[in-house]
């Protein structure tokens, strides 16, 4: 079995530069910026239209957030209930504290089955733990079957969007990679392949079908895990997920512990919120639900790996825990003006965009340069909070995390400047003294335009500086009204 | 026709905001002129300083606690507090209680909650408290309005500024494409992520230029400094003006 020459760069993005540095590089990639602007604006408009047609959208958001909060506040209880229901349904439940434990469990099951390949349903959790790399190291090929994930895999790329991982590639690039790479790993693309979407999809379908029919083990994640019925749910558009979930005899699902929902009824708001927020569809084409093993129907061996990997740490933070409500719809990415311009790679993680700027430092801690810079990768414009179907107040969480980073004392000069500013601003007399600096500058500059100020390059490289006035408002008031 | 409802019964405090006080005094001056023209008695409590937003949003919420304390002490007794800045009002209404709680000061948090509902951004005060949309202004220019993020999504001022602008005599108000998208200022974001900030601002400036407007107006001078700074560097010849200055503008005293 040939293995893909995938992932020249590990998706842990070890040694990633800080966000501003990575962003600068991304901004210079005009082709990517074009692709991203078109894609995000299209999906933004679609989402806005289908959300606007639901008059009770706001109460659905509240119901979704409430269901998640209920699960998170009693997480231990619901996880135990989930384990019990899954086990009663004939599934085997495994617990994994971190990525290594989860990967070891999956590798061991695949080995026990004697396979050298698995087919995969698109899953964020398995990307987070780098399962493909772990399987590859064990001599097992992992075939991504989601069309966009397949494209990313053929490119040897990293995903740059939660829902549309190949959003940074256009059709012509995709045709070229199909022609170049498919033959190396299975059924080749037809030689006369064009960049028409229908032809591209057909080539992928034929390439993948061969793998679906052959594979004996499938690996998936889950969008939801219902505690009371022991049901896992995968929501998708293409049907490739359903192939993986039903054809192979063994199914292994890696599920973050925050995916649990208390009851079957909680799916009602979720299945309305998710497709409208993510693909801008009223309903997604395929929703697959499975509750354990059923004789002669679907996989006969069902494993569920419940993954912590930093989540219980996030749960312990009473403000930050709302991030665990996230249902990975990617609405926040699509409305984000920063993401729209930098793309996903600058975030140095499989979780990009506004939620990535929150979740990565929460899950990984704030030791690395990129994780320290992520909470600042936002203008706090609030578009993400408005779009989030489970009402995660992302700007609030970013500000919280900025506090965490600042408390580490990472930026000494900044911290000194902020303390000095606080000292000046906490007393009107000190403020008045400081303002004299500005008005003196204002008198010196007069009516000229300020183009360069030493030390202010970050501002003045592309922006003129406002000319300071000759008199502050405070001085004017004292002069005119003489009351202060 | 100008409709005024004199509210001399209200003790109105002007919260000039430290940025306006220091860098853009014409905006609080215009606010005073406008409010007095509409019959308000305006005071400027000189002990005021700053809302502390820059400290909080950069990760120094602890340093902002004395500023929250000061805000409550200075403005607590007024019937209404008016500020010509959506961002600073957003900070008071959305963050002050959080800053106090984070510091473990429940007492301060509840004092904040007493005063915060009486703190208004200029367009909110005019439309909701005074009940006017025609403020008797005259501004015979082509204007486009940028709704800043904090006015739009924190305060939810909605179309109040547009109601006010539409009633200005002589104005040619044109719609800004992509209006609800952030201009890229974002406080210290403009410095820490200057490349992304400028990329966002450049797109905003292009939209402004597309409208053929002579003037871009907004409720926040910080965003205007960013958009105006880019337009200025491009030599676009488009002025940026605060909403207060257009609303204060008259034939006798044009902006
Ligand atoms: S944070 Fe909210 S909007 Fe963003 S991906 Fe998660 S659920 Fe969707």
PDB file of N, CA, C and O and ligand atoms in Angstrom, chain A residues 47 162 274 277-278 322-323 325-333 335 352-356 359 384-385 387-392 394, ligand 1:
ATOM      1  N   UNK A  47     -25.658  32.435   4.534  1.00  0.00           N
ATOM      2  CA  UNK A  47     -26.014  32.262   5.942  1.00  0.00           C
ATOM      3  C   UNK A  47     -27.013  33.344   6.373  1.00  0.00           C
ATOM      4  O   UNK A  47     -28.043  33.047   6.983  1.00  0.00           O
ATOM      5  N   UNK A 162     -12.472  25.444   8.887  1.00  0.00           N
ATOM      6  CA  UNK A 162     -13.069  24.299   9.562  1.00  0.00           C
ATOM      7  C   UNK A 162     -13.935  23.498   8.598  1.00  0.00           C
ATOM      8  O   UNK A 162     -13.859  22.285   8.504  1.00  0.00           O
ATOM      9  N   UNK A 274     -27.077  24.260  13.210  1.00  0.00           N
ATOM     10  CA  UNK A 274     -25.805  23.927  12.561  1.00  0.00           C
ATOM     11  C   UNK A 274     -25.790  24.132  11.042  1.00  0.00           C
ATOM     12  O   UNK A 274     -24.936  24.868  10.540  1.00  0.00           O
ATOM     13  N   UNK A 277     -26.025  27.807   9.981  1.00  0.00           N
ATOM     14  CA  UNK A 277     -24.850  28.599  10.343  1.00  0.00           C
ATOM     15  C   UNK A 277     -23.628  28.208   9.530  1.00  0.00           C
ATOM     16  O   UNK A 277     -22.755  29.019   9.279  1.00  0.00           O
ATOM     17  N   UNK A 278     -23.555  26.931   9.155  1.00  0.00           N
ATOM     18  CA  UNK A 278     -22.295  26.504   8.568  1.00  0.00           C
ATOM     19  C   UNK A 278     -22.287  26.560   7.044  1.00  0.00           C
ATOM     20  O   UNK A 278     -21.488  27.276   6.462  1.00  0.00           O
ATOM     21  N   UNK A 322     -17.414  28.753  28.157  1.00  0.00           N
ATOM     22  CA  UNK A 322     -18.427  28.877  27.093  1.00  0.00           C
ATOM     23  C   UNK A 322     -17.856  28.504  25.718  1.00  0.00           C
ATOM     24  O   UNK A 322     -18.606  28.146  24.814  1.00  0.00           O
ATOM     25  N   UNK A 323     -16.516  28.557  25.585  1.00  0.00           N
ATOM     26  CA  UNK A 323     -15.919  28.181  24.295  1.00  0.00           C
ATOM     27  C   UNK A 323     -16.178  26.711  23.979  1.00  0.00           C
ATOM     28  O   UNK A 323     -16.167  26.311  22.815  1.00  0.00           O
ATOM     29  N   UNK A 325     -18.894  25.289  24.131  1.00  0.00           N
ATOM     30  CA  UNK A 325     -20.192  25.101  23.469  1.00  0.00           C
ATOM     31  C   UNK A 325     -20.023  24.932  21.959  1.00  0.00           C
ATOM     32  O   UNK A 325     -20.944  24.491  21.280  1.00  0.00           O
ATOM     33  N   UNK A 326     -18.888  25.346  21.450  1.00  0.00           N
ATOM     34  CA  UNK A 326     -18.672  25.442  19.998  1.00  0.00           C
ATOM     35  C   UNK A 326     -19.087  24.173  19.263  1.00  0.00           C
ATOM     36  O   UNK A 326     -18.689  23.070  19.616  1.00  0.00           O
ATOM     37  N   UNK A 327     -19.887  24.352  18.212  1.00  0.00           N
ATOM     38  CA  UNK A 327     -20.303  23.203  17.402  1.00  0.00           C
ATOM     39  C   UNK A 327     -19.580  23.197  16.056  1.00  0.00           C
ATOM     40  O   UNK A 327     -20.008  22.514  15.127  1.00  0.00           O
ATOM     41  N   UNK A 328     -18.491  23.964  15.956  1.00  0.00           N
ATOM     42  CA  UNK A 328     -17.613  23.943  14.773  1.00  0.00           C
ATOM     43  C   UNK A 328     -18.369  24.226  13.477  1.00  0.00           C
ATOM     44  O   UNK A 328     -18.167  23.550  12.473  1.00  0.00           O
ATOM     45  N   UNK A 329     -19.239  25.223  13.536  1.00  0.00           N
ATOM     46  CA  UNK A 329     -20.028  25.531  12.340  1.00  0.00           C
ATOM     47  C   UNK A 329     -19.246  26.407  11.370  1.00  0.00           C
ATOM     48  O   UNK A 329     -19.552  26.462  10.194  1.00  0.00           O
ATOM     49  N   UNK A 330     -18.288  27.157  11.896  1.00  0.00           N
ATOM     50  CA  UNK A 330     -17.423  28.062  11.137  1.00  0.00           C
ATOM     51  C   UNK A 330     -18.090  29.374  10.724  1.00  0.00           C
ATOM     52  O   UNK A 330     -17.522  30.127   9.943  1.00  0.00           O
ATOM     53  N   UNK A 331     -19.259  29.669  11.260  1.00  0.00           N
ATOM     54  CA  UNK A 331     -19.883  30.964  10.949  1.00  0.00           C
ATOM     55  C   UNK A 331     -18.980  32.113  11.381  1.00  0.00           C
ATOM     56  O   UNK A 331     -18.873  33.128  10.691  1.00  0.00           O
ATOM     57  N   UNK A 332     -18.303  31.937  12.519  1.00  0.00           N
ATOM     58  CA  UNK A 332     -17.453  33.032  13.011  1.00  0.00           C
ATOM     59  C   UNK A 332     -16.276  33.293  12.074  1.00  0.00           C
ATOM     60  O   UNK A 332     -15.834  34.428  11.926  1.00  0.00           O
ATOM     61  N   UNK A 333     -15.773  32.252  11.437  1.00  0.00           N
ATOM     62  CA  UNK A 333     -14.674  32.452  10.472  1.00  0.00           C
ATOM     63  C   UNK A 333     -15.173  33.267   9.292  1.00  0.00           C
ATOM     64  O   UNK A 333     -14.515  34.200   8.825  1.00  0.00           O
ATOM     65  N   UNK A 335     -17.554  35.359   8.915  1.00  0.00           N
ATOM     66  CA  UNK A 335     -17.889  36.774   9.079  1.00  0.00           C
ATOM     67  C   UNK A 335     -16.693  37.583   9.562  1.00  0.00           C
ATOM     68  O   UNK A 335     -16.783  38.803   9.681  1.00  0.00           O
ATOM     69  N   UNK A 352      -8.874  27.572  13.202  1.00  0.00           N
ATOM     70  CA  UNK A 352      -8.520  28.950  12.847  1.00  0.00           C
ATOM     71  C   UNK A 352      -9.632  29.928  13.186  1.00  0.00           C
ATOM     72  O   UNK A 352     -10.641  29.557  13.773  1.00  0.00           O
ATOM     73  N   UNK A 353      -9.430  31.169  12.788  1.00  0.00           N
ATOM     74  CA  UNK A 353     -10.474  32.185  12.915  1.00  0.00           C
ATOM     75  C   UNK A 353     -10.728  32.564  14.360  1.00  0.00           C
ATOM     76  O   UNK A 353      -9.978  32.200  15.268  1.00  0.00           O
ATOM     77  N   UNK A 354     -11.824  33.298  14.586  1.00  0.00           N
ATOM     78  CA  UNK A 354     -12.114  33.802  15.926  1.00  0.00           C
ATOM     79  C   UNK A 354     -12.138  32.700  17.002  1.00  0.00           C
ATOM     80  O   UNK A 354     -11.544  32.862  18.062  1.00  0.00           O
ATOM     81  N   UNK A 355     -12.805  31.587  16.718  1.00  0.00           N
ATOM     82  CA  UNK A 355     -12.864  30.547  17.752  1.00  0.00           C
ATOM     83  C   UNK A 355     -11.480  29.939  17.962  1.00  0.00           C
ATOM     84  O   UNK A 355     -11.114  29.576  19.080  1.00  0.00           O
ATOM     85  N   UNK A 356     -10.680  29.868  16.905  1.00  0.00           N
ATOM     86  CA  UNK A 356      -9.319  29.368  17.050  1.00  0.00           C
ATOM     87  C   UNK A 356      -8.469  30.292  17.910  1.00  0.00           C
ATOM     88  O   UNK A 356      -7.661  29.837  18.726  1.00  0.00           O
ATOM     89  N   UNK A 359      -9.751  29.216  21.338  1.00  0.00           N
ATOM     90  CA  UNK A 359      -9.621  27.811  21.725  1.00  0.00           C
ATOM     91  C   UNK A 359      -8.167  27.324  21.798  1.00  0.00           C
ATOM     92  O   UNK A 359      -7.804  26.564  22.696  1.00  0.00           O
ATOM     93  N   UNK A 384     -18.320  38.023  15.121  1.00  0.00           N
ATOM     94  CA  UNK A 384     -18.327  36.588  15.448  1.00  0.00           C
ATOM     95  C   UNK A 384     -19.394  36.266  16.497  1.00  0.00           C
ATOM     96  O   UNK A 384     -20.107  35.266  16.383  1.00  0.00           O
ATOM     97  N   UNK A 385     -19.493  37.103  17.506  1.00  0.00           N
ATOM     98  CA  UNK A 385     -20.482  36.872  18.567  1.00  0.00           C
ATOM     99  C   UNK A 385     -21.895  36.914  17.977  1.00  0.00           C
ATOM    100  O   UNK A 385     -22.736  36.062  18.271  1.00  0.00           O
ATOM    101  N   UNK A 387     -22.775  36.159  15.029  1.00  0.00           N
ATOM    102  CA  UNK A 387     -23.034  35.039  14.127  1.00  0.00           C
ATOM    103  C   UNK A 387     -23.094  33.705  14.856  1.00  0.00           C
ATOM    104  O   UNK A 387     -23.689  32.750  14.352  1.00  0.00           O
ATOM    105  N   UNK A 388     -22.492  33.610  16.026  1.00  0.00           N
ATOM    106  CA  UNK A 388     -22.349  32.308  16.682  1.00  0.00           C
ATOM    107  C   UNK A 388     -23.700  31.709  17.078  1.00  0.00           C
ATOM    108  O   UNK A 388     -24.451  32.319  17.834  1.00  0.00           O
ATOM    109  N   UNK A 389     -24.007  30.507  16.592  1.00  0.00           N
ATOM    110  CA  UNK A 389     -25.313  29.914  16.872  1.00  0.00           C
ATOM    111  C   UNK A 389     -25.481  29.475  18.328  1.00  0.00           C
ATOM    112  O   UNK A 389     -26.605  29.233  18.760  1.00  0.00           O
ATOM    113  N   UNK A 390     -24.379  29.353  19.070  1.00  0.00           N
ATOM    114  CA  UNK A 390     -24.515  28.986  20.484  1.00  0.00           C
ATOM    115  C   UNK A 390     -24.034  30.122  21.391  1.00  0.00           C
ATOM    116  O   UNK A 390     -23.648  29.907  22.537  1.00  0.00           O
ATOM    117  N   UNK A 391     -24.096  31.328  20.843  1.00  0.00           N
ATOM    118  CA  UNK A 391     -23.868  32.557  21.604  1.00  0.00           C
ATOM    119  C   UNK A 391     -22.567  32.579  22.411  1.00  0.00           C
ATOM    120  O   UNK A 391     -22.568  32.962  23.585  1.00  0.00           O
ATOM    121  N   UNK A 392     -21.487  32.157  21.807  1.00  0.00           N
ATOM    122  CA  UNK A 392     -20.199  32.279  22.492  1.00  0.00           C
ATOM    123  C   UNK A 392     -19.728  33.722  22.337  1.00  0.00           C
ATOM    124  O   UNK A 392     -19.598  34.214  21.218  1.00  0.00           O
ATOM    125  N   UNK A 394     -17.200  35.656  21.939  1.00  0.00           N
ATOM    126  CA  UNK A 394     -15.779  35.534  21.583  1.00  0.00           C
ATOM    127  C   UNK A 394     -14.977  36.787  21.958  1.00  0.00           C
ATOM    128  O   UNK A 394     -13.897  36.661  22.537  1.00  0.00           O
TER     129      UNK A 394
HETATM  130  S1  LIG C   1     -17.514  29.609  17.912  1.00  0.00           S
HETATM  131 FE1  LIG C   1     -19.669  29.627  17.352  1.00  0.00          FE
HETATM  132  S2  LIG C   1     -19.648  30.457  15.266  1.00  0.00           S
HETATM  133 FE2  LIG C   1     -17.531  29.808  15.680  1.00  0.00          FE
HETATM  134  S3  LIG C   1     -17.404  27.724  14.923  1.00  0.00           S
HETATM  135 FE3  LIG C   1     -17.966  27.584  17.084  1.00  0.00          FE
HETATM  136  S4  LIG C   1     -20.195  27.483  17.110  1.00  0.00           S
HETATM  137 FE4  LIG C   1     -19.611  28.214  15.094  1.00  0.00          FE
END
